[in-house]
Structures are given as C-alpha cells and as structure tokens.
Coordinates of C-alpha atoms and ligand atoms in Angstrom, one line a residue:
M1 CA -8.1 -14.6 86.4
E2 CA -8.4 -13.2 89.9
G3 CA -11.4 -11.1 89.0
N4 CA -14.8 -12.6 89.9
E5 CA -16.3 -11.6 86.6
E6 CA -14.0 -14.2 85.0
L7 CA -15.7 -16.9 87.1
H8 CA -19.1 -16.2 85.6
I9 CA -18.9 -19.4 83.6
K10 CA -21.6 -22.0 82.9
R11 CA -21.8 -25.3 81.1
S12 CA -23.4 -23.5 78.2
D13 CA -20.1 -21.4 77.8
F14 CA -18.4 -24.6 76.5
P15 CA -19.0 -26.1 73.1
D16 CA -21.9 -28.6 72.9
G17 CA -19.7 -31.6 72.2
F18 CA -17.2 -30.7 74.9
L19 CA -16.7 -33.8 76.9
F20 CA -17.1 -33.4 80.7
G21 CA -16.1 -36.6 82.5
A22 CA -14.5 -38.4 85.4
A23 CA -11.7 -41.0 85.4
T24 CA -10.5 -44.1 87.3
S25 CA -8.0 -46.9 86.6
S26 CA -8.4 -50.7 86.9
Y27 CA -6.1 -51.5 89.8
Q28 CA -7.3 -48.5 91.8
V29 CA -11.0 -49.4 91.7
E30 CA -11.8 -52.9 90.4
G31 CA -10.7 -55.3 93.2
A32 CA -11.6 -58.9 92.3
Y33 CA -7.9 -59.4 91.9
L34 CA -8.0 -63.1 91.1
E35 CA -11.5 -63.6 90.0
D36 CA -12.8 -65.1 86.8
A37 CA -9.4 -66.2 85.6
K38 CA -7.6 -62.9 86.0
S39 CA -3.9 -63.5 86.6
L40 CA -1.7 -61.7 89.1
S41 CA -0.7 -58.3 88.0
N42 CA 2.6 -56.6 88.8
W43 CA 0.8 -54.6 91.5
D44 CA -0.8 -57.7 93.0
A45 CA 2.6 -59.4 93.1
F46 CA 4.4 -56.3 94.5
C47 CA 1.8 -55.6 97.2
H48 CA 1.6 -59.2 98.3
S49 CA 5.3 -59.7 98.5
V50 CA 7.0 -56.5 99.8
G51 CA 3.7 -55.2 101.2
C52 CA 2.3 -51.8 100.1
G53 CA 0.5 -51.3 103.4
E54 CA -2.9 -51.3 101.8
N55 CA -3.5 -52.9 98.4
G56 CA -6.0 -53.1 95.5
D57 CA -7.3 -56.7 96.3
V58 CA -10.8 -55.2 96.9
A59 CA -10.3 -51.6 96.1
D60 CA -13.8 -50.1 95.4
D61 CA -15.1 -53.5 94.2
H62 CA -16.0 -51.8 91.0
Y63 CA -15.8 -55.3 89.4
H64 CA -19.1 -56.1 91.2
L65 CA -20.5 -52.7 91.7
F66 CA -20.0 -51.2 88.2
L67 CA -23.7 -51.0 87.4
E68 CA -24.3 -49.0 90.5
D69 CA -21.3 -46.9 89.6
I70 CA -22.6 -46.2 86.1
D71 CA -25.9 -45.2 87.5
M72 CA -24.0 -42.8 89.8
M73 CA -22.2 -41.4 86.8
H74 CA -25.4 -41.0 85.0
S75 CA -27.0 -39.1 87.8
L76 CA -23.8 -36.9 88.0
G77 CA -24.5 -35.9 84.4
I78 CA -21.0 -36.7 83.0
K79 CA -20.9 -37.5 79.3
A80 CA -17.6 -39.4 79.3
Y81 CA -16.0 -42.0 81.6
R82 CA -12.3 -42.7 81.4
F83 CA -11.4 -46.1 82.8
S84 CA -8.5 -48.5 82.2
I85 CA -8.3 -52.1 81.1
S86 CA -6.7 -54.6 83.5
W87 CA -4.3 -56.3 81.1
A88 CA -4.1 -59.3 83.5
R89 CA -7.9 -59.7 83.2
I90 CA -8.2 -59.9 79.5
L91 CA -4.8 -61.5 78.6
P92 CA -3.7 -63.2 81.8
R93 CA -0.6 -64.6 80.2
G94 CA 0.1 -62.1 77.5
R95 CA 1.2 -63.6 74.2
S96 CA 1.7 -67.0 75.9
G97 CA -1.9 -67.6 76.6
E98 CA -5.5 -67.1 75.4
V99 CA -7.8 -64.2 75.7
N100 CA -9.9 -64.5 78.9
P101 CA -13.6 -64.4 77.9
A102 CA -14.7 -63.4 81.4
G103 CA -12.4 -60.3 81.2
I104 CA -13.9 -59.4 77.8
T105 CA -17.4 -59.9 79.1
F106 CA -16.7 -57.6 82.1
Y107 CA -15.5 -54.7 79.9
N108 CA -18.2 -55.3 77.3
K109 CA -20.8 -54.9 80.1
I110 CA -19.2 -51.6 81.2
I111 CA -19.0 -50.3 77.7
D112 CA -22.6 -51.3 76.8
N113 CA -24.0 -49.9 80.0
L114 CA -22.2 -46.6 79.7
I115 CA -23.5 -46.2 76.1
L116 CA -27.0 -47.1 77.3
K117 CA -26.8 -44.2 79.7
G118 CA -25.3 -41.8 77.1
I119 CA -21.8 -41.9 78.5
E120 CA -18.9 -42.1 76.1
P121 CA -16.3 -44.8 77.1
F122 CA -12.8 -43.5 77.1
V123 CA -10.5 -46.5 77.3
T124 CA -6.9 -46.5 78.6
M125 CA -5.1 -49.6 77.7
H126 CA -2.1 -49.3 80.1
H127 CA -2.4 -47.5 83.5
F128 CA 0.6 -48.9 85.4
D129 CA -0.6 -52.5 85.6
F130 CA 0.2 -55.6 83.5
P131 CA 0.5 -59.4 84.0
Q132 CA 3.3 -60.3 86.4
E133 CA 4.2 -63.1 84.1
L134 CA 5.7 -60.6 81.7
E135 CA 7.9 -59.2 84.5
V136 CA 9.1 -62.7 85.5
K137 CA 9.6 -63.9 82.0
Y138 CA 11.7 -61.0 80.6
G139 CA 11.7 -58.0 82.8
S140 CA 8.6 -56.3 81.3
W141 CA 9.3 -52.8 79.9
L142 CA 13.1 -53.2 80.1
N143 CA 12.7 -55.7 77.2
P144 CA 11.6 -54.7 73.6
E145 CA 9.5 -57.9 73.7
M146 CA 7.1 -55.8 75.8
Q147 CA 6.3 -53.7 72.7
E148 CA 4.8 -56.7 71.0
E149 CA 3.0 -57.7 74.1
F150 CA 1.4 -54.3 74.2
V151 CA 0.5 -54.4 70.6
L152 CA -1.4 -57.7 71.3
L153 CA -3.2 -56.0 74.2
A154 CA -4.1 -53.1 71.9
E155 CA -5.3 -55.4 69.1
T156 CA -7.4 -57.4 71.6
C157 CA -9.1 -54.2 72.8
Y158 CA -9.7 -52.9 69.2
K159 CA -11.1 -56.3 68.2
Y160 CA -13.5 -56.8 71.0
F161 CA -14.4 -53.2 72.0
G162 CA -13.6 -51.1 68.9
D163 CA -17.1 -51.3 67.5
R164 CA -18.3 -49.1 70.4
V165 CA -15.2 -47.3 71.8
K166 CA -14.3 -44.1 69.9
Y167 CA -11.6 -42.8 72.2
W168 CA -8.5 -44.7 73.1
I169 CA -5.5 -43.9 75.3
T170 CA -2.6 -46.2 74.8
I171 CA -0.5 -45.5 77.9
N172 CA -1.2 -43.4 80.9
E173 CA 1.7 -41.2 82.1
P174 CA 4.7 -43.2 80.8
N175 CA 6.9 -40.5 82.4
L176 CA 5.5 -40.9 85.9
F177 CA 5.4 -44.7 85.6
T178 CA 9.0 -44.9 84.4
N179 CA 10.4 -42.6 87.1
A180 CA 8.5 -44.2 89.9
A181 CA 9.3 -47.8 88.8
Y182 CA 12.9 -47.4 87.6
E183 CA 14.4 -44.3 89.0
S184 CA 13.1 -43.9 92.5
G185 CA 12.0 -47.5 92.6
D186 CA 8.8 -46.9 94.5
F187 CA 6.5 -48.6 92.1
P188 CA 6.9 -52.2 91.0
P189 CA 9.3 -53.7 89.8
A190 CA 11.1 -51.4 92.4
R191 CA 14.3 -51.0 90.5
C192 CA 16.7 -48.2 91.2
S193 CA 20.2 -47.3 92.3
E194 CA 21.6 -44.8 94.7
P195 CA 21.3 -41.9 95.3
F196 CA 17.8 -42.1 93.8
G197 CA 16.7 -45.0 96.1
N198 CA 17.8 -48.1 97.8
C199 CA 16.7 -51.0 95.7
L200 CA 17.9 -54.6 95.4
A201 CA 18.7 -54.1 91.7
G202 CA 18.4 -51.5 88.9
N203 CA 20.2 -48.5 87.5
S204 CA 18.4 -45.2 87.8
D205 CA 20.8 -43.5 85.4
V206 CA 20.0 -45.8 82.5
E207 CA 16.9 -48.0 82.9
P208 CA 14.3 -45.2 82.8
L209 CA 15.6 -44.3 79.4
I210 CA 15.2 -47.9 78.1
V211 CA 11.8 -48.3 79.6
M212 CA 10.5 -45.1 78.1
H213 CA 12.0 -46.0 74.7
N214 CA 10.1 -49.3 74.7
M215 CA 6.9 -47.6 75.8
L216 CA 7.1 -45.0 73.1
L217 CA 7.7 -47.6 70.4
A218 CA 4.8 -49.7 71.8
N219 CA 2.6 -46.6 71.7
G220 CA 3.7 -45.9 68.1
K221 CA 3.0 -49.5 66.9
A222 CA -0.3 -49.8 68.6
T223 CA -1.4 -46.4 67.2
K224 CA -0.4 -47.4 63.7
L225 CA -2.3 -50.6 64.0
Y226 CA -5.4 -48.7 65.0
H227 CA -5.2 -46.2 62.2
D228 CA -4.3 -48.8 59.6
S229 CA -6.5 -51.7 60.5
Y230 CA -9.2 -50.9 62.9
R231 CA -10.3 -47.3 62.6
A232 CA -10.9 -47.7 58.9
I233 CA -13.1 -50.7 59.4
I234 CA -15.0 -49.0 62.1
I235 CA -15.6 -46.0 59.7
I236 CA -17.0 -48.4 57.1
C237 CA -19.1 -50.5 59.5
A238 CA -20.4 -47.7 61.7
A239 CA -20.7 -44.6 59.7
T240 CA -21.0 -42.6 62.8
H241 CA -17.5 -42.6 64.1
G242 CA -13.8 -42.9 63.1
G243 CA -12.2 -43.1 66.5
S244 CA -9.3 -41.2 68.0
I245 CA -6.2 -42.5 69.8
G246 CA -3.7 -40.6 72.0
I247 CA -1.3 -40.8 74.9
V248 CA -1.5 -39.2 78.3
V249 CA 1.4 -37.4 79.8
S250 CA 2.0 -36.3 83.4
C251 CA 2.7 -32.6 83.3
L252 CA 4.3 -30.7 86.1
M253 CA 5.1 -27.1 85.2
Y254 CA 8.4 -25.6 86.1
E255 CA 9.2 -22.1 87.5
P256 CA 12.8 -20.9 88.0
L257 CA 13.8 -20.8 91.7
T258 CA 15.6 -17.5 91.2
N259 CA 15.2 -14.9 88.6
T260 CA 18.4 -15.9 86.8
D261 CA 19.2 -17.2 83.4
L262 CA 20.7 -20.3 84.9
D263 CA 17.5 -21.3 86.8
R264 CA 15.4 -20.3 83.8
E265 CA 17.4 -22.6 81.6
A266 CA 17.0 -25.3 84.3
A267 CA 13.2 -24.8 84.0
E268 CA 13.5 -25.4 80.2
R269 CA 15.6 -28.5 80.8
A270 CA 13.2 -29.9 83.3
F271 CA 10.4 -29.4 80.8
A272 CA 12.4 -31.2 78.1
F273 CA 13.5 -34.1 80.4
N274 CA 10.0 -34.7 81.7
I275 CA 7.5 -33.7 79.2
G276 CA 9.4 -33.3 76.0
W277 CA 10.7 -36.8 76.8
V278 CA 7.3 -38.2 76.1
L279 CA 5.9 -35.7 73.5
D280 CA 8.7 -34.5 71.3
H281 CA 9.0 -37.7 69.2
L282 CA 5.4 -37.4 68.3
I283 CA 6.1 -34.1 66.5
Y284 CA 9.8 -34.3 65.6
G285 CA 10.4 -38.0 65.5
D286 CA 13.1 -37.7 68.2
Y287 CA 13.9 -36.9 71.8
P288 CA 14.5 -33.2 72.8
E289 CA 17.8 -31.7 71.9
E290 CA 18.6 -31.1 75.5
M291 CA 18.4 -34.8 76.2
H292 CA 20.8 -35.6 73.4
K293 CA 23.2 -33.0 74.7
Y294 CA 23.4 -34.1 78.3
L295 CA 22.8 -37.9 77.9
G296 CA 24.8 -38.6 74.8
S297 CA 24.9 -42.2 73.8
R298 CA 23.1 -43.2 76.9
L299 CA 19.9 -42.0 75.2
P300 CA 18.4 -44.8 73.0
S301 CA 18.0 -43.8 69.4
F302 CA 15.1 -44.2 67.0
S303 CA 15.9 -45.7 63.5
L304 CA 14.7 -43.7 60.5
E305 CA 11.9 -46.1 60.0
E306 CA 10.9 -45.7 63.7
K307 CA 11.0 -41.9 63.4
N308 CA 8.7 -42.1 60.5
L309 CA 6.3 -44.3 62.4
L310 CA 6.3 -42.0 65.4
K311 CA 6.1 -38.6 63.8
N312 CA 2.6 -37.1 63.7
S313 CA 1.2 -40.5 64.8
I314 CA -1.4 -39.6 67.4
D315 CA -4.7 -37.9 67.3
F316 CA -4.6 -36.2 70.7
I317 CA -2.5 -35.6 73.8
G318 CA -4.0 -36.0 77.2
I319 CA -2.6 -33.8 79.9
N320 CA -2.6 -34.7 83.6
H321 CA -1.5 -31.6 85.5
Y322 CA -0.8 -31.8 89.2
S323 CA 1.4 -29.0 90.3
T324 CA 4.2 -26.5 89.5
M325 CA 7.7 -26.9 90.9
Y326 CA 10.7 -24.7 91.3
T327 CA 13.9 -25.5 89.3
K328 CA 17.5 -24.9 90.3
D329 CA 20.4 -25.2 87.9
C330 CA 22.9 -27.9 88.8
I331 CA 25.4 -27.4 86.1
N332 CA 27.0 -24.4 87.6
S333 CA 25.8 -24.6 91.2
S334 CA 25.9 -27.3 93.8
C335 CA 22.8 -29.3 94.2
S336 CA 21.2 -32.3 95.9
S337 CA 22.8 -35.7 95.1
T338 CA 20.0 -36.5 92.6
G339 CA 19.9 -33.1 90.9
A340 CA 23.5 -33.5 89.9
H341 CA 22.7 -36.4 87.6
A342 CA 22.3 -36.1 83.8
I343 CA 19.1 -38.2 84.0
Q344 CA 17.6 -35.3 85.9
G345 CA 18.8 -32.8 83.3
F346 CA 21.2 -31.4 85.9
V347 CA 18.2 -29.7 87.6
D348 CA 17.0 -29.8 91.2
I349 CA 13.2 -29.8 91.4
M350 CA 11.6 -28.5 94.6
G351 CA 8.2 -27.5 95.9
E352 CA 9.3 -24.6 98.3
R353 CA 11.1 -21.3 98.1
D354 CA 12.3 -19.7 101.3
G355 CA 10.1 -22.1 103.3
V356 CA 6.9 -21.2 101.4
L357 CA 5.2 -23.9 99.4
I358 CA 4.8 -23.0 95.8
G359 CA 1.0 -23.7 95.9
E360 CA 0.6 -21.1 98.7
R361 CA 1.9 -18.3 96.6
K362 CA -0.6 -15.8 95.3
N363 CA -3.6 -18.0 96.0
Y364 CA -2.8 -20.6 93.3
S365 CA -2.1 -18.0 90.6
L366 CA 1.1 -19.9 89.7
F367 CA -0.9 -23.0 89.0
L368 CA -3.3 -21.0 86.8
E369 CA -0.3 -19.5 85.0
A370 CA 0.9 -23.0 84.4
W371 CA -2.4 -23.9 83.0
R372 CA -2.2 -21.0 80.6
K373 CA 1.2 -22.2 79.4
L374 CA 0.1 -25.8 79.1
L375 CA -2.9 -24.8 77.1
T376 CA -1.2 -22.5 74.8
I377 CA 2.0 -24.5 74.4
S378 CA 0.3 -27.7 74.9
R379 CA 0.0 -29.0 78.5
L380 CA -1.5 -29.0 83.0
G381 CA -2.9 -30.7 87.4
Y382 CA -2.9 -30.1 91.1
S383 CA -3.2 -31.9 94.4
S384 CA -2.9 -30.7 97.9
P385 CA -1.3 -32.4 100.9
D386 CA -2.7 -33.0 104.4
V387 CA -5.5 -35.2 103.3
C388 CA -4.9 -38.2 105.6
K389 CA -6.5 -37.5 108.8
E390 CA -9.8 -36.0 107.9
R391 CA -13.2 -36.8 109.4
V392 CA -15.9 -38.1 107.2
D393 CA -17.9 -34.8 107.4
E394 CA -14.8 -32.9 106.4
I395 CA -14.2 -35.2 103.5
L396 CA -17.8 -34.8 102.3
N397 CA -17.6 -31.1 102.6
D398 CA -14.8 -30.7 100.0
V399 CA -15.1 -27.1 99.2
K400 CA -11.5 -26.7 98.3
R401 CA -11.9 -29.1 95.4
I402 CA -14.9 -27.1 94.1
E403 CA -12.9 -23.9 94.3
F404 CA -10.1 -25.3 92.4
H405 CA -12.2 -26.9 89.6
S406 CA -14.1 -23.7 89.3
K407 CA -11.0 -21.7 88.7
Y408 CA -9.6 -24.2 86.2
L409 CA -12.8 -24.4 84.3
A410 CA -13.2 -20.7 84.2
F411 CA -9.7 -20.4 82.9
L412 CA -10.3 -23.2 80.4
A413 CA -13.4 -21.5 79.0
K414 CA -11.4 -18.4 78.5
S415 CA -8.6 -20.3 76.7
L416 CA -11.2 -21.9 74.5
R417 CA -12.5 -18.5 73.6
N418 CA -8.9 -17.6 72.7
G419 CA -8.6 -20.5 70.4
A420 CA -7.1 -23.3 72.5
D421 CA -8.0 -26.7 71.0
V422 CA -9.2 -28.6 74.1
R423 CA -12.0 -31.1 73.7
G424 CA -12.7 -32.4 77.2
Y425 CA -12.2 -32.2 81.0
F426 CA -11.9 -35.3 83.2
V427 CA -12.0 -35.0 86.9
W428 CA -9.6 -37.4 88.7
S429 CA -11.3 -39.1 90.2
L430 CA -14.9 -40.4 90.0
M431 CA -14.6 -41.8 93.5
D432 CA -12.0 -42.3 96.2
S433 CA -9.8 -45.2 95.4
Y434 CA -6.5 -46.9 96.0
E435 CA -3.9 -44.1 95.7
W436 CA -1.0 -46.5 95.0
L437 CA 1.6 -46.4 97.8
Q438 CA -0.4 -43.9 99.7
G439 CA -3.3 -46.3 100.2
Y440 CA -6.9 -45.2 100.7
D441 CA -6.3 -42.1 102.9
V442 CA -5.4 -39.9 100.0
R443 CA -8.8 -39.1 98.4
F444 CA -9.3 -37.6 95.0
G445 CA -13.0 -38.7 94.5
L446 CA -16.1 -36.7 93.8
Y447 CA -17.7 -39.6 95.8
Y448 CA -16.5 -40.8 99.1
V449 CA -16.2 -44.6 99.5
D450 CA -16.7 -46.1 103.0
R451 CA -13.9 -48.6 103.4
K452 CA -16.0 -51.0 105.5
T453 CA -19.2 -51.1 103.5
L454 CA -17.9 -49.8 100.2
T455 CA -21.0 -47.5 100.1
R456 CA -20.5 -44.5 97.8
R457 CA -21.6 -41.1 99.1
S458 CA -21.6 -37.8 97.2
K459 CA -19.2 -35.2 98.3
L460 CA -20.2 -31.5 98.0
S461 CA -18.0 -31.5 94.8
A462 CA -20.2 -34.1 93.2
K463 CA -23.3 -32.0 93.8
W464 CA -21.4 -29.0 92.5
Y465 CA -20.3 -30.8 89.3
K466 CA -23.8 -32.1 88.8
D467 CA -25.3 -28.6 89.2
F468 CA -22.7 -27.2 86.7
L469 CA -23.4 -30.0 84.2
M470 CA -27.1 -30.5 84.5
N471 CA -28.5 -27.3 85.8
N472 CA -26.1 -24.9 84.0
I473 CA -25.2 -23.3 87.4
D474 CA -22.9 -20.3 87.3
L475 CA -19.5 -21.3 88.8
I476 CA -19.4 -18.1 90.8
D477 CA -22.4 -19.4 92.8
M478 CA -20.0 -21.8 94.5
K479 CA -17.4 -19.2 95.3
A480 CA -18.6 -18.4 98.7
L481 CA -17.7 -21.9 99.9
G482 CA -14.5 -22.3 101.9
G483 CA -12.4 -25.2 103.3
R484 CA -9.6 -27.5 102.2
R485 CA -9.2 -30.7 100.2
S486 CA -7.2 -32.5 97.5
F487 CA -8.0 -32.8 93.9
Q488 CA -6.5 -33.2 90.5
N489 CA -7.6 -32.2 87.0
N490 CA -7.2 -34.4 84.0
V491 CA -7.5 -32.6 80.7
M492 CA -7.7 -34.1 77.3
M493 CA -6.1 -32.0 74.7
L494 CA -6.9 -33.1 71.2
R495 CA -4.3 -32.4 68.6
N496 CA -5.4 -33.6 65.2
G497 CA -9.0 -34.0 66.1
Ligands
LIG501 C1 -2.8 -39.7 88.0 C2 -2.6 -41.1 88.0 O1 -2.7 -41.6 86.7 C3 -3.6 -41.8 88.9 O2 -3.4 -43.2 88.9 C4 -3.4 -41.2 90.3 O3 -4.3 -41.8 91.2 C5 -3.6 -39.8 90.3 N1 -2.7 -39.2 89.4 C6 -3.5 -39.1 91.6 O4 -2.2 -39.2 92.1

C-alpha cells in the first residue's frame, strides 16, 4: 500500500456500475426547521432548550437551495447521493397524525431532480432525528412502540418514493446514536448515568441495550415490509429495478494496546460490543456470544420468531469508518471508571499509545490495515482533529482530504480485484454542514459553505473528485499535494446484492 505504483488507480479501474457518491443528512443540511408544517424534531427541541451552541435551524438551507445543490452534484460527476428523510417533515406527529403533503413534495422534488441529472437517490430513513412528540409521548426508542412508529415511517417512504428509489437505508449508525444519546448522554434525549456522564436521568448500563434492541427490531420489521410488500410490486411495475435495503453501522477498528493476549481479546470484545452488536443478529439471529457472556440477563433477548425475522434479512451493510482505536483489557487490569463496566465489554478504548496518536503511526498505515480487515471480514472511516480555526483559504485547499481519499480508493480498488464485494463509495460529506454538537467549525465537505451567505465553494477535494470521476485522472497525479484537513469515508458494502 505504501508503494506509489499502488496509487496508479483511475475511475476506469472500478466496475462500470460502481456507485461513487456523496452523503448528507436532513438535520445537518436542510434548515427550514418549522417550515411547511414540519414539527419540532428531537434535535430542534434539544438545541432550543439546553442549547447546542449552534443548531440546525438554518443549516445549509438545503430545503431552499436543493436545486442548486443538485446542479453542484451533477457538475461534480457523482452518480449517487445519499440523503436522509426528516421524519418530522413527512410525519410530523408520527402515528397520531397525517402525512404532511409538503414534506412529501419536498423529497419528491429532490428525487425527481436527482434522477433527471442521472444521480441515484440513496435514501436513509433515520439519521438521528425524529419528531419530538414521540419522545414526549413515550420516550422514543426506549419504548417498543417506536418500532411501529418506524415501520409507519418506512411504509410512508416506500409508498410515496418507492417507485423511483432503489436503495434504502433503514437506520444510520444505531450504535453511534445509542451510545451518544443513552450512554454518554451527549445527544438528545441526553440520558446517562455516572461515570459515563452527568445527566438528569438515565441509566448508561442498561438503556443503550434497550434502545438498540428496539432499533434492530424496527429495522427487521421495516426491511421485511419492503421485501414482502413493496419491492415485489416495484419489480412488477417497473421492470428495471427490484430495490435493495440495508443498515449502516459505525465502524471503528480496534488494535490491542500492548502485544498481549489480554489486550488482543479486549480488541475482539470491543469489536463484538460495538459492531457485532449491530450486525451479528443479521447473520446469526442473535447478539454476539461475548455480549451474552458479560451482560447476562441485562441483554434483551430475541424470541424465536424475531430471530427468524432478523436472520439474513438485509440486502447490504453500509460501513462508516472513522478511525482505529487501541484497546486495553479491564477484566484483569485496572482501567478507567467507564472501561470497568460490562456495557463497555470491560475494555478501555483510547486513541493514544505512549503519547502518540494512533493516526500518526506509520503515516496512516494502521487505518489502511483497518480498511483491509473491514473489507475482508466486513467493515471501515477516518477524521482528523484541529479543524476549528482554519482560514478560508486553508479550508479550500484541503489536500489532506485528497491524500486520504486517494489512499482509501487505491486500497479499495485492490480489494475489489481480490474479490471484495463492495458496490459503492460515498464521501462524507457533499458540503460542510452542522456537525452535531461540534457546530459548523468541523468541516467534512467537498464544498465549503459560507456561514453568512450560504454560498457553496468548491474545495480542492471537489475538483480532485471531479477529475477522478469525469476525467479518469490517475490518483497519483494528486499525490504531490500536501497539507492537513478532516474527512471521512462512507462505504457501502453490499451483501446479498
Ligand atoms: C457520520 C454521521 O452519520 C454524520 O452525521 C456525521 O456528520 C459524520 N459521521 C461525521 O462525524
């Protein structure tokens, strides 16, 4: 991977139908937070009450600027756009109310205009946001009622958009969401207990397990509904496509802190407690053995009927890979107060060894090694710190993002040649947007968004991506660039095709 010859990769080295795209999510880009009968979402309510610093009230104003954004995507040369549906925009009151026609119209316009420009819509139905009413009424994902709420959301999407949308993602990163909202309590509804965080209410040792259980069952039910009642109809009506549905998991990779069996086992447990937690049931119909062993009866169980529903249910797995972390065993050695908890798999997870950040080791080779493991076992991402205080010219000259994507793409091409079944690559993100609690200073976009005028400007990485996609430029031509930025890769891994 370190050799330059390996970077001699062009668009034409990937299969014709390989989907190169970019991604966003509703709360992060749309704005228009109470327009056209949209209700308050959990994030609107949270940011307006406790104060998130900045918020998504306006975001990138994609709600009004989407046509311009689709033109921008077209000129970039991407063939797929992954975006999410704001649940509060199309079903403002969930099952207690009606479908909001204005919300449907908005997404119909996005879908139609994408298709007009030859861009495949990739729709995520849940990306961290939902109507606040569902939180107030019964505690949202802590309550099994939320499964049925989600099925209604999914059915509404299939019904109104399913004639044109071929790719569905049920839930984005249920593991990241669950931990942020119910373990550390950073995301709404900000529930946690010590030592994980200092929240007004919650139980970090138990609630994440309940929330995940409800999300996985919701995913299973919505997927079955699609396969049984919507995909079939679409095949009959539009001979051209059958549609695929999957789930996206947040995938850190884990590297033992020391070269000992204990830390190696800790790495395996970290994998099971974070990634296996979301994916195992899709293959085995149950949670990973390690979770059963260390959590006992605290781990919710699936009935036989549910196991059958979940096993082999999805068509693809989406992998969001950010980084690799070190793992330290906490069963036999003393650890931080959180690492010593069963919910963490008795593992301490850290980004540094002997004061050296993991990302600085061997010039990212560890990340690329993680990529290899994720692709061959199943999963991958990366983002760098220090992105807050850059000047605009520095932001636009984002050579570090280019370097990183080049390496990952080169590695991906090699993995495809070796037989990995990967069907697409989505850059997070199309444009700078609301980065949750970190506001607008953390930028992932290929396009810079001026916060005062909301004008979009191409960064160097957008020009590079365009050259790669439209002009079949060799990745190595970009290698001479130098600098430093932040980025993340989103990779779609298709399983059953
Ligand atoms: C993936 C999350 O899904 C997205 O919402 C977030 O902005 C990026 N990671 C970067 O943190």
